[in-house]
Amino acid sequence: MPSVTGSSVPVLQACGKKRQRTVLTPWMECKDTQYLLMDITMGQEEESSGHLSPLKVHLYDTNTNINRFQNDGADIDLQISKPFPASVVPTQIRNYLNRSLAISLGSVTSRGFQVGFSYTGTCVILTSIRLFYRRCPDIISDLTSFRPVGAGAGLVSGSCVEGAVEVSTPERECNVDGMWGSLQGRCTCERGHEEISNTCKACRIGYYKSANESRGCQLCPPNTRTLKEGSERCECQQGFDRLPTDPYDLGCTKPPSAPVNLTAVQHNDSTLSLVWDPPHDWGGRKELKYWVMCERKAEAVNQWEACGDRVVFQPDSEGLTATSVIIMQLNPESEYRLSVHTWNDISTLKARPHSSSATIIIYRRKHPPVETTVIP
């Protein structure tokens, strides 16, 4: 509801010969007055002509005091419908009084104002005069705040509530009736905050909001967390990571575990097949590839060395998506260590990108044909 403030003046009476009689109020400071209103209670005496002269109300919008009445400025004519007869006794005049409310005197733009009254009729009695203005009250809505301002102030700029930022400048029209118009512009909760009951509250631990937008805080994606309220993003849990190109709602992922059930099937002395099953844990990602490494036992130094170009892989030893590979041109007299590594895009970020592997050793001569060792 609009608020109202104002002042009253004593009773005024102008009776006598038909000539212009005037009165001028003292100069009053506007403060935040923008549009002046008046309540008035008055009575008029009948005139022999049968025609009532109006009571003229003059508004002077001025920075300084006016010492003499002036027949200029904005003016309003007031009349009543039931004048009192000349023979009425004073105690009955109250029955002929007319009260007019919220009469619009007009806008005030200077530092102050004065109000003048003029009358040329037989007799007019003013029993109460109240000058006042309405105010648009303070208001908080839609994450915007507006301070009280005098009615008729026009378009007024507001501010965003704490924790909110401007999308466009918030403005409202303060109308002459003391009511706010519709909101123009918009505020939204900043990062790490969401709108609750027309305020911006910090996201709880375990939730985040990464942009200045209207939607609420979101639960942290898989394998992530926040350590404080009001977080703009969720950090990866230990052991997990995120690629710069990953969609944020994917969460954090990790390298896959080792393949399982690695088996060697010999075709002849120089050819065998490696067959395995996918790992139990893909690390939370969809892409999965395999890399096969071949090592040969160097008898002279009793160490393993890369097979190099001495063996052939079909279809290849790297970037495999199938779970088998054929290895040819093996030396029937040599011992081999064959490893299958799992890989996803997150593996390249880790210190040991090929640690998820399963290994099988091919023994020759005095050893059993095959022995399998899985390295987690």
Coordinates of C-alpha atoms in Angstrom, one line a residue:
M1 CA 0.0 0.0 0.0
P2 CA 1.2 3.6 -0.6
S3 CA 2.2 5.6 2.4
V4 CA 0.9 9.1 3.0
T5 CA 2.4 12.2 4.6
G6 CA 1.1 15.7 4.9
S7 CA 0.2 18.7 7.1
S8 CA -3.0 20.7 8.1
V9 CA -3.7 24.5 8.4
P10 CA -6.2 26.3 10.6
V11 CA -9.7 27.3 9.6
L12 CA -10.1 30.0 6.9
Q13 CA -13.1 32.3 6.3
A14 CA -13.6 34.8 3.6
C15 CA -17.0 36.7 3.8
G16 CA -18.0 40.2 2.8
K17 CA -18.4 42.2 -0.3
K18 CA -18.1 40.5 -3.7
R19 CA -14.5 41.1 -4.5
Q20 CA -11.4 38.9 -4.8
R21 CA -10.1 37.8 -1.4
T22 CA -6.9 35.8 -1.3
V23 CA -4.7 33.9 1.2
L24 CA -1.3 32.5 0.7
T25 CA 0.3 29.7 2.7
P26 CA 3.9 29.8 3.9
W27 CA 6.6 28.4 1.6
M28 CA 7.1 24.7 2.3
E29 CA 10.1 22.5 1.4
C30 CA 9.3 19.7 -1.0
K31 CA 11.7 17.0 0.3
D32 CA 10.7 14.0 -1.7
T33 CA 7.3 15.4 -2.7
Q34 CA 6.7 14.8 -6.4
Y35 CA 2.9 15.2 -6.7
L36 CA 0.8 17.2 -4.3
L37 CA -2.7 16.3 -3.2
M38 CA -5.2 18.0 -0.9
D39 CA -8.2 17.1 1.3
I40 CA -10.5 20.1 2.0
T41 CA -13.7 20.6 3.9
M42 CA -15.6 23.8 2.9
G43 CA -18.9 25.5 2.8
Q44 CA -20.3 28.3 0.6
E45 CA -23.1 30.8 1.1
E46 CA -25.8 31.2 -1.4
E47 CA -25.5 34.1 -3.8
S48 CA -28.3 36.3 -5.0
S49 CA -27.6 35.6 -8.6
G50 CA -28.1 31.9 -8.0
H51 CA -24.6 31.2 -9.3
L52 CA -21.8 30.2 -7.0
S53 CA -18.3 31.6 -7.6
P54 CA -15.7 28.9 -7.4
L55 CA -13.0 28.8 -4.8
K56 CA -9.8 28.8 -6.8
V57 CA -6.8 26.9 -5.5
H58 CA -3.4 28.0 -6.9
L59 CA -0.2 25.9 -6.7
Y60 CA 3.1 27.8 -6.9
D61 CA 6.1 25.5 -7.8
T62 CA 9.0 27.7 -6.6
N63 CA 12.5 27.6 -5.2
T64 CA 11.9 30.7 -3.0
N65 CA 9.2 32.2 -0.9
I66 CA 6.5 34.3 -2.7
N67 CA 5.5 37.3 -0.6
R68 CA 2.4 38.4 -2.4
F69 CA -0.5 36.4 -4.0
Q70 CA -0.2 36.1 -7.7
N71 CA -3.0 35.3 -10.2
D72 CA -0.9 32.7 -12.0
G73 CA 0.3 29.2 -11.5
A74 CA -1.7 26.0 -11.7
D75 CA -5.2 26.6 -10.4
I76 CA -8.3 24.4 -9.7
D77 CA -11.9 25.5 -9.3
L78 CA -13.8 24.1 -6.3
Q79 CA -17.6 24.3 -5.8
I80 CA -20.1 22.6 -3.6
S81 CA -23.6 21.5 -4.6
K82 CA -25.4 22.6 -1.4
P83 CA -24.6 26.1 -0.2
F84 CA -25.9 27.4 3.1
P85 CA -28.5 30.2 3.2
A86 CA -27.6 33.7 4.4
S87 CA -30.1 33.2 7.3
V88 CA -28.5 30.0 8.7
V89 CA -27.4 30.1 12.3
P90 CA -23.6 29.4 12.8
T91 CA -24.4 26.1 14.6
Q92 CA -26.1 24.7 11.6
I93 CA -23.4 25.5 9.0
R94 CA -21.7 22.2 9.7
N95 CA -24.7 20.6 8.0
Y96 CA -23.7 22.3 4.8
L97 CA -20.0 21.4 4.7
N98 CA -18.7 19.4 1.9
R99 CA -15.5 17.3 2.1
S100 CA -13.4 16.6 -1.0
L101 CA -10.6 14.1 -0.8
A102 CA -7.3 13.6 -2.7
I103 CA -7.7 16.6 -5.0
S104 CA -4.8 16.6 -7.4
L105 CA -2.9 19.9 -7.3
G106 CA -0.2 18.8 -9.7
S107 CA 3.5 18.1 -9.9
V108 CA 6.2 19.8 -7.9
T109 CA 9.7 20.0 -9.4
S110 CA 11.3 22.9 -7.5
R111 CA 12.8 23.0 -4.1
G112 CA 9.5 23.9 -2.5
F113 CA 5.9 25.1 -3.1
Q114 CA 3.2 27.4 -1.8
V115 CA -0.6 27.1 -2.1
G116 CA -2.9 30.1 -2.6
F117 CA -6.7 30.5 -2.4
S118 CA -8.8 33.1 -4.0
Y119 CA -12.6 33.8 -3.8
T120 CA -14.9 36.4 -5.3
G121 CA -18.2 35.1 -3.9
T122 CA -20.2 36.2 -0.9
C123 CA -18.8 33.9 1.7
V124 CA -16.7 30.7 1.9
I125 CA -15.6 28.8 5.0
L126 CA -12.7 26.3 5.0
T127 CA -12.8 24.2 8.2
S128 CA -9.9 21.9 7.3
I129 CA -7.2 21.7 4.7
R130 CA -4.7 18.9 4.5
L131 CA -1.8 19.0 2.0
F132 CA -0.1 15.6 1.4
Y133 CA 1.6 13.4 -1.0
R134 CA 1.8 9.7 -1.5
R135 CA 4.9 7.6 -1.6
C136 CA 5.7 4.3 -3.3
P137 CA 6.9 2.2 -0.3
D138 CA 10.1 0.2 -0.2
I139 CA 9.7 -3.1 -2.0
I140 CA 11.7 -6.3 -2.5
S141 CA 10.6 -8.7 -5.2
D142 CA 12.1 -10.6 -8.1
L143 CA 15.6 -10.3 -6.4
T144 CA 15.4 -6.5 -6.7
S145 CA 15.1 -3.8 -4.1
F146 CA 13.5 -0.3 -4.4
R147 CA 13.6 2.4 -1.7
P148 CA 10.6 4.6 -0.9
V149 CA 10.1 7.5 -3.2
G150 CA 7.5 10.2 -3.7
A151 CA 4.5 9.2 -5.9
G152 CA 4.8 10.5 -9.4
A153 CA 8.6 10.2 -9.4
G154 CA 8.5 8.3 -12.7
L155 CA 11.0 5.7 -13.6
V156 CA 13.1 4.7 -10.7
S157 CA 16.3 2.5 -10.6
G158 CA 16.5 -0.2 -8.1
S159 CA 19.3 -2.5 -7.0
C160 CA 19.8 -6.3 -6.8
V161 CA 19.5 -8.0 -3.5
E162 CA 22.7 -9.4 -1.8
G163 CA 24.1 -12.3 -3.8
A164 CA 22.4 -11.3 -7.0
V165 CA 23.8 -9.6 -10.1
E166 CA 22.2 -7.4 -12.8
V167 CA 21.2 -9.0 -16.1
S168 CA 19.7 -5.6 -17.1
T169 CA 19.1 -2.5 -15.0
P170 CA 16.1 -3.0 -12.7
E171 CA 13.6 -0.1 -13.0
R172 CA 10.0 0.5 -11.9
E173 CA 7.5 3.4 -12.5
C174 CA 6.4 5.1 -9.3
N175 CA 2.9 6.2 -10.3
V176 CA 1.0 9.3 -8.9
D177 CA -1.3 6.9 -6.9
G178 CA 1.7 5.7 -4.9
M179 CA 1.7 2.3 -6.5
W180 CA 4.7 0.7 -8.2
G181 CA 4.4 -0.3 -11.8
S182 CA 5.7 -3.5 -13.3
L183 CA 9.4 -4.4 -13.1
Q184 CA 11.6 -3.6 -16.0
G185 CA 15.1 -5.2 -16.2
R186 CA 16.2 -8.3 -14.2
C187 CA 18.5 -9.6 -11.5
T188 CA 19.6 -13.2 -11.1
C189 CA 21.5 -15.0 -8.4
E190 CA 25.3 -15.1 -8.9
R191 CA 27.4 -18.2 -9.2
G192 CA 27.3 -20.5 -6.3
H193 CA 23.9 -19.1 -5.2
E194 CA 20.2 -19.9 -5.9
E195 CA 16.9 -18.1 -5.4
I196 CA 15.0 -19.1 -2.3
S197 CA 12.1 -16.9 -1.0
N198 CA 13.2 -13.9 -3.0
T199 CA 16.8 -14.1 -1.7
C200 CA 20.0 -15.6 -3.0
K201 CA 21.2 -18.4 -0.8
A202 CA 24.6 -20.1 -1.0
C203 CA 24.6 -23.6 -2.5
R204 CA 24.9 -26.3 0.1
I205 CA 27.9 -28.5 0.4
G206 CA 27.6 -31.1 -2.3
Y207 CA 25.8 -28.7 -4.7
Y208 CA 27.1 -26.1 -7.1
K209 CA 26.0 -23.4 -9.6
S210 CA 28.5 -22.5 -12.3
A211 CA 26.8 -19.5 -14.0
N212 CA 24.8 -16.3 -13.3
E213 CA 21.4 -17.8 -14.1
S214 CA 17.9 -18.3 -12.7
R215 CA 18.1 -22.1 -12.2
G216 CA 18.9 -23.6 -8.8
C217 CA 22.0 -25.3 -7.4
Q218 CA 22.7 -28.7 -8.9
L219 CA 23.9 -31.9 -7.2
C220 CA 27.6 -32.5 -7.8
P221 CA 28.1 -34.9 -10.7
P222 CA 29.6 -38.4 -10.1
N223 CA 33.0 -38.7 -8.3
T224 CA 33.1 -34.9 -7.4
R225 CA 32.6 -32.9 -4.3
T226 CA 32.6 -29.4 -2.8
L227 CA 34.3 -28.5 0.4
K228 CA 32.4 -25.3 1.2
E229 CA 29.0 -23.6 0.7
G230 CA 28.6 -21.3 -2.3
S231 CA 30.7 -23.3 -4.7
E232 CA 30.8 -22.5 -8.4
R233 CA 32.0 -26.0 -9.4
C234 CA 32.7 -29.4 -7.9
E235 CA 36.3 -30.7 -7.6
C236 CA 37.3 -34.3 -8.5
Q237 CA 37.6 -36.8 -5.7
Q238 CA 41.0 -38.3 -5.1
G239 CA 41.9 -40.8 -7.9
F240 CA 39.6 -39.2 -10.5
D241 CA 40.2 -36.5 -13.1
R242 CA 38.5 -34.5 -15.8
L243 CA 39.4 -33.6 -19.4
P244 CA 39.1 -30.0 -20.5
T245 CA 36.6 -31.2 -23.2
D246 CA 34.4 -33.3 -20.9
P247 CA 30.9 -32.1 -20.4
Y248 CA 30.6 -31.0 -16.8
D249 CA 27.7 -33.2 -15.9
L250 CA 29.8 -36.3 -16.8
G251 CA 31.6 -35.8 -13.5
C252 CA 35.1 -37.1 -13.0
T253 CA 36.5 -40.4 -14.3
K254 CA 39.6 -42.5 -14.0
P255 CA 41.5 -45.1 -16.1
P256 CA 39.9 -48.5 -16.5
S257 CA 40.9 -51.5 -14.6
A258 CA 42.9 -54.4 -16.2
P259 CA 41.3 -56.8 -18.7
V260 CA 40.2 -60.1 -17.3
N261 CA 40.5 -63.8 -18.3
L262 CA 43.6 -63.2 -20.5
T263 CA 44.3 -66.5 -22.4
A264 CA 46.9 -67.6 -25.0
V265 CA 45.8 -70.1 -27.7
Q266 CA 48.7 -71.5 -29.7
H267 CA 48.2 -72.3 -33.4
N268 CA 51.7 -73.6 -34.0
D269 CA 55.2 -73.0 -32.8
S270 CA 55.3 -69.4 -34.2
T271 CA 51.7 -68.2 -34.0
L272 CA 49.3 -67.8 -31.2
S273 CA 46.2 -65.8 -30.3
L274 CA 45.6 -63.6 -27.3
V275 CA 42.0 -63.5 -26.0
W276 CA 40.6 -61.5 -23.1
D277 CA 37.4 -60.0 -21.6
P278 CA 36.8 -56.3 -21.0
P279 CA 37.7 -54.9 -17.6
H280 CA 35.1 -54.9 -14.8
D281 CA 35.5 -51.1 -14.3
W282 CA 35.7 -48.8 -17.3
G283 CA 36.5 -45.8 -15.1
G284 CA 33.2 -44.1 -15.8
R285 CA 33.8 -43.5 -19.5
K286 CA 32.5 -45.0 -22.7
E287 CA 35.6 -45.1 -24.8
L288 CA 37.9 -48.1 -24.2
K289 CA 40.9 -49.3 -26.2
Y290 CA 43.6 -51.9 -25.8
W291 CA 47.3 -51.9 -26.4
V292 CA 49.3 -55.2 -26.6
M293 CA 53.0 -55.2 -25.7
C294 CA 55.4 -58.0 -26.6
E295 CA 58.7 -58.6 -24.7
R296 CA 61.3 -61.3 -25.4
K297 CA 63.6 -62.9 -22.8
A298 CA 67.2 -62.1 -23.5
E299 CA 69.1 -65.1 -22.3
A300 CA 72.5 -63.5 -22.1
V301 CA 71.5 -60.9 -19.6
N302 CA 68.4 -62.6 -18.3
Q303 CA 66.2 -59.5 -18.9
W304 CA 63.1 -58.7 -21.0
E305 CA 63.5 -56.6 -24.1
A306 CA 61.0 -55.3 -26.6
C307 CA 60.1 -57.7 -29.4
G308 CA 60.4 -54.9 -32.0
D309 CA 59.7 -55.7 -35.7
R310 CA 60.5 -59.4 -35.2
V311 CA 56.9 -60.3 -34.5
V312 CA 53.7 -59.3 -36.4
F313 CA 50.3 -58.4 -34.8
Q314 CA 47.0 -58.8 -36.7
P315 CA 45.1 -56.5 -36.9
D316 CA 47.5 -54.3 -34.9
S317 CA 49.0 -53.9 -31.4
E318 CA 47.6 -50.4 -30.6
G319 CA 44.2 -48.8 -30.6
L320 CA 42.3 -52.1 -30.5
T321 CA 38.6 -52.2 -29.7
A322 CA 38.2 -56.0 -30.2
T323 CA 39.2 -58.4 -27.4
S324 CA 41.6 -60.6 -29.4
V325 CA 44.8 -60.3 -31.4
I326 CA 46.9 -62.8 -33.5
I327 CA 50.7 -62.7 -32.9
M328 CA 52.9 -64.3 -35.6
Q329 CA 56.6 -64.9 -36.3
L330 CA 57.4 -65.9 -32.7
N331 CA 60.7 -67.8 -32.1
P332 CA 59.9 -71.3 -30.9
E333 CA 63.1 -71.3 -28.8
S334 CA 62.4 -67.9 -27.0
E335 CA 60.3 -67.1 -24.0
Y336 CA 57.8 -64.2 -24.4
R337 CA 55.9 -61.9 -22.0
L338 CA 52.7 -60.6 -23.5
S339 CA 50.8 -57.8 -21.8
V340 CA 47.3 -56.3 -22.7
H341 CA 46.8 -52.8 -21.4
T342 CA 43.4 -51.0 -21.1
W343 CA 43.2 -47.3 -22.0
N344 CA 40.7 -44.5 -22.0
D345 CA 41.1 -40.8 -22.6
I346 CA 41.7 -40.1 -18.9
S347 CA 44.7 -42.5 -18.9
T348 CA 46.9 -39.9 -20.6
L349 CA 46.6 -37.6 -17.6
K350 CA 47.9 -40.1 -15.1
A351 CA 51.6 -40.7 -14.2
R352 CA 51.3 -44.4 -15.2
P353 CA 49.1 -44.4 -18.3
H354 CA 49.5 -48.1 -18.9
S355 CA 49.3 -49.5 -15.4
S356 CA 45.9 -51.3 -16.0
S357 CA 47.2 -54.4 -17.6
A358 CA 47.1 -58.2 -17.6
T359 CA 50.2 -60.2 -18.5
I360 CA 50.8 -63.7 -19.8
I361 CA 54.3 -65.4 -20.1
I362 CA 54.9 -68.0 -22.8
Y363 CA 57.6 -70.4 -21.6
R364 CA 59.5 -72.8 -24.0
R365 CA 61.5 -76.0 -23.7
K366 CA 61.6 -77.1 -20.1
H367 CA 58.8 -74.9 -18.8
P368 CA 55.0 -75.5 -19.0
P369 CA 53.5 -74.0 -22.1
V370 CA 51.7 -71.1 -20.5
E371 CA 51.6 -69.3 -17.2
T372 CA 49.4 -66.2 -16.6
T373 CA 50.1 -63.3 -14.2
V374 CA 47.6 -60.4 -13.8
I375 CA 49.0 -57.0 -12.8
P376 CA 46.2 -54.8 -11.4

